[in-house]
PDB file of C-alpha atoms in Angstrom:
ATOM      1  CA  UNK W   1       0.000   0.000   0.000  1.00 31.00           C
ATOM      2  CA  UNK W   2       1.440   3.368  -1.003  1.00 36.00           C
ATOM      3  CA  UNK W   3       0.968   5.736   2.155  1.00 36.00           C
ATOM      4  CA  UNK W   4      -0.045   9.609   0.634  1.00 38.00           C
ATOM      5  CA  UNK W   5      -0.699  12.468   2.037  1.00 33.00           C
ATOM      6  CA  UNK W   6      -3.069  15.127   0.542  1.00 33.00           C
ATOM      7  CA  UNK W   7      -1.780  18.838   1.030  1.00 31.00           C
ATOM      8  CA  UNK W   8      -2.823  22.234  -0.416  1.00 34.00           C
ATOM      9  CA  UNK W   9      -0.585  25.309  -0.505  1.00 34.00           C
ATOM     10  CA  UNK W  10      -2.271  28.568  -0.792  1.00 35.00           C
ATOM     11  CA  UNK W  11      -0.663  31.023  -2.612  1.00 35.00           C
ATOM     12  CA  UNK W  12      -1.057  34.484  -3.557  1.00 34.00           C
ATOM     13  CA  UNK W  13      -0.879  35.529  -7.894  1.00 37.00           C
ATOM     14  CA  UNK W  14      -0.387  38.665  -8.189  1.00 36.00           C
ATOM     15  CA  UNK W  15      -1.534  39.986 -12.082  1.00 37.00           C
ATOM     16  CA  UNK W  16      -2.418  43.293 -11.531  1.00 37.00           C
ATOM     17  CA  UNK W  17      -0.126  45.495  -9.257  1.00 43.00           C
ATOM     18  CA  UNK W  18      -2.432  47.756  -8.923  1.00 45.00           C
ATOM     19  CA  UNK W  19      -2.593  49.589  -5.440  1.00 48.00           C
ATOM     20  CA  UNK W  20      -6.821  49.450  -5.710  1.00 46.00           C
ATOM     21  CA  UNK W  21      -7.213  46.375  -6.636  1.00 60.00           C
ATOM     22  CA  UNK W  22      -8.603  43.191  -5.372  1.00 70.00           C
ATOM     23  CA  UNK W  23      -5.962  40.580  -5.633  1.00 78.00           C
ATOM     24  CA  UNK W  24      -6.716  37.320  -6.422  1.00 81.00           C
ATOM     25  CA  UNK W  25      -5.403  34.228  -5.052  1.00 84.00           C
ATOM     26  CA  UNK W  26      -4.899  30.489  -6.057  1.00 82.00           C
ATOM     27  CA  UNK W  27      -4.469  26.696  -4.667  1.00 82.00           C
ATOM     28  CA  UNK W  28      -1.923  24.743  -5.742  1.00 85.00           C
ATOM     29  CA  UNK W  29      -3.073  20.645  -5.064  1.00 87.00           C
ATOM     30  CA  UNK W  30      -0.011  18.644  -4.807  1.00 89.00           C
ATOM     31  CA  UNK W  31       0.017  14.634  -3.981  1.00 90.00           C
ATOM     32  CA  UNK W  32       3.459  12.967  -2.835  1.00 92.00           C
ATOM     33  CA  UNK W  33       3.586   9.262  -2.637  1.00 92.00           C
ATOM     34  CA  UNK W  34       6.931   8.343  -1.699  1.00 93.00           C
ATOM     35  CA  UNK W  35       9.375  10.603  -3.655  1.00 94.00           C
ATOM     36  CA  UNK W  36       7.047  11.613  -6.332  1.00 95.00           C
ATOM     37  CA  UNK W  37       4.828  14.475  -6.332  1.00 93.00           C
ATOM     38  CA  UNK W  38       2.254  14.426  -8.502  1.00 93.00           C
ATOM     39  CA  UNK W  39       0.403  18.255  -9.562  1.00 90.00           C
ATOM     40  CA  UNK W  40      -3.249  18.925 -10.020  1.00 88.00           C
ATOM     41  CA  UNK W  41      -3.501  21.356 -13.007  1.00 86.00           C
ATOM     42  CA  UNK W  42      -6.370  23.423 -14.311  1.00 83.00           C
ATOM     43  CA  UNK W  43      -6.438  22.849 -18.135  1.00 81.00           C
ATOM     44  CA  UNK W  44      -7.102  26.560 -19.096  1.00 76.00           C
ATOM     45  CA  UNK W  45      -8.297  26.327 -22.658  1.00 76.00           C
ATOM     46  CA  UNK W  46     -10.684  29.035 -23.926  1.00 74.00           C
ATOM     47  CA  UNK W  47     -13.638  27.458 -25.839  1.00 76.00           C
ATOM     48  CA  UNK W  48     -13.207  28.078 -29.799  1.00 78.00           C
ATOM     49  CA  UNK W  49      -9.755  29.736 -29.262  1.00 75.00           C
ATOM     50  CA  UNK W  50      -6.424  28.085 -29.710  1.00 76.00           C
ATOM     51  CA  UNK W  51      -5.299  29.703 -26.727  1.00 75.00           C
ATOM     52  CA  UNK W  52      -3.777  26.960 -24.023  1.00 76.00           C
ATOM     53  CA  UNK W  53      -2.288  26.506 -20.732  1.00 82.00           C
ATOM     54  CA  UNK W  54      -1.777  24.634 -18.072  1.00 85.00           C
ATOM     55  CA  UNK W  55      -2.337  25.953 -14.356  1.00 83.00           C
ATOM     56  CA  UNK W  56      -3.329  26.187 -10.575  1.00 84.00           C
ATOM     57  CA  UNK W  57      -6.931  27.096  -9.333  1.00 84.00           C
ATOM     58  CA  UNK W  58      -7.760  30.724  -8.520  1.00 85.00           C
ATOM     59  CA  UNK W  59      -9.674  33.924  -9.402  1.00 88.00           C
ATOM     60  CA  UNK W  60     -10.785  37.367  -7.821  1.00 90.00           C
ATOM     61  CA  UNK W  61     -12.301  37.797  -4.196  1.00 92.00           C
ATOM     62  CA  UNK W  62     -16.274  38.152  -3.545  1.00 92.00           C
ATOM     63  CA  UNK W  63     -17.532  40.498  -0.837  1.00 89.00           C
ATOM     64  CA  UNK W  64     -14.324  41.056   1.223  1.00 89.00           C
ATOM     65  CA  UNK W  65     -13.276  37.406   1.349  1.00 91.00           C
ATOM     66  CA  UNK W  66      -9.776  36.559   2.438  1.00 91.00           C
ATOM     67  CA  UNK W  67      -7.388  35.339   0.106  1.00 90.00           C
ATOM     68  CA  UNK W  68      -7.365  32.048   1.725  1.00 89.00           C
ATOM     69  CA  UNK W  69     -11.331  32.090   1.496  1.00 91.00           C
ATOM     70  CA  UNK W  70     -11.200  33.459  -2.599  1.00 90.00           C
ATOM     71  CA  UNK W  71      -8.444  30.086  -2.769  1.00 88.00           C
ATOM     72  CA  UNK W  72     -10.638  27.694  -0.843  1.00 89.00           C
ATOM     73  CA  UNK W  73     -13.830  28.694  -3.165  1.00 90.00           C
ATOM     74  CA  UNK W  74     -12.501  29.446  -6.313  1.00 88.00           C
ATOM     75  CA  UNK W  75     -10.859  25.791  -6.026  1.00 87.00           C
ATOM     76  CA  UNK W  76     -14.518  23.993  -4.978  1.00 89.00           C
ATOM     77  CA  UNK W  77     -15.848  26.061  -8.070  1.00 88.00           C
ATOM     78  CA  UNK W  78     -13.278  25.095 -10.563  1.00 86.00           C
ATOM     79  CA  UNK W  79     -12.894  21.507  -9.322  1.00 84.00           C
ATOM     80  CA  UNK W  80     -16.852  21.124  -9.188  1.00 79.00           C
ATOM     81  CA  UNK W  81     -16.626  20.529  -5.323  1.00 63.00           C
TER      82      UNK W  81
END
């Protein structure tokens, strides 16, 4: 049996460095079984446009949330809970 552990590292991505503006903030979900980690990615593809990437979970901040509470719910809504 190959013992895991689960672990999230919150993160702050900073696009806009704006002094007025809402940062957003991101999860990164990482899984290590022995001495392999192993990345959950967003796939980031735009419907109808050839426009790709690969990356974590994140967006903007709703009503004064935290960025640990924009992370936590931007993840359940791009991971669909």
């Amino acid at each position: 049996m190959i013992k895991s552990v689960f672990l999230a590292l919150t993160f702050l991505v900073i696009l806009c460095p704006a002094a007025h503006a809402e940062r957003p903030a991101g999860i990164l979900l990482y899984f290590k079984a022995g001495t392999e980690v192993y990345l959950l990615l967003a796939d980031h593809a735009t419907p109808g446009s050839k426009d790709r990437g690969w990356g974590g979970f994140g967006g903007g901040p709703k009503n004064g949330e935290s960025p640990a509470e924009t992370a936590a719910r931007e993840t359940a809504e791009e991971t669909r809970g």
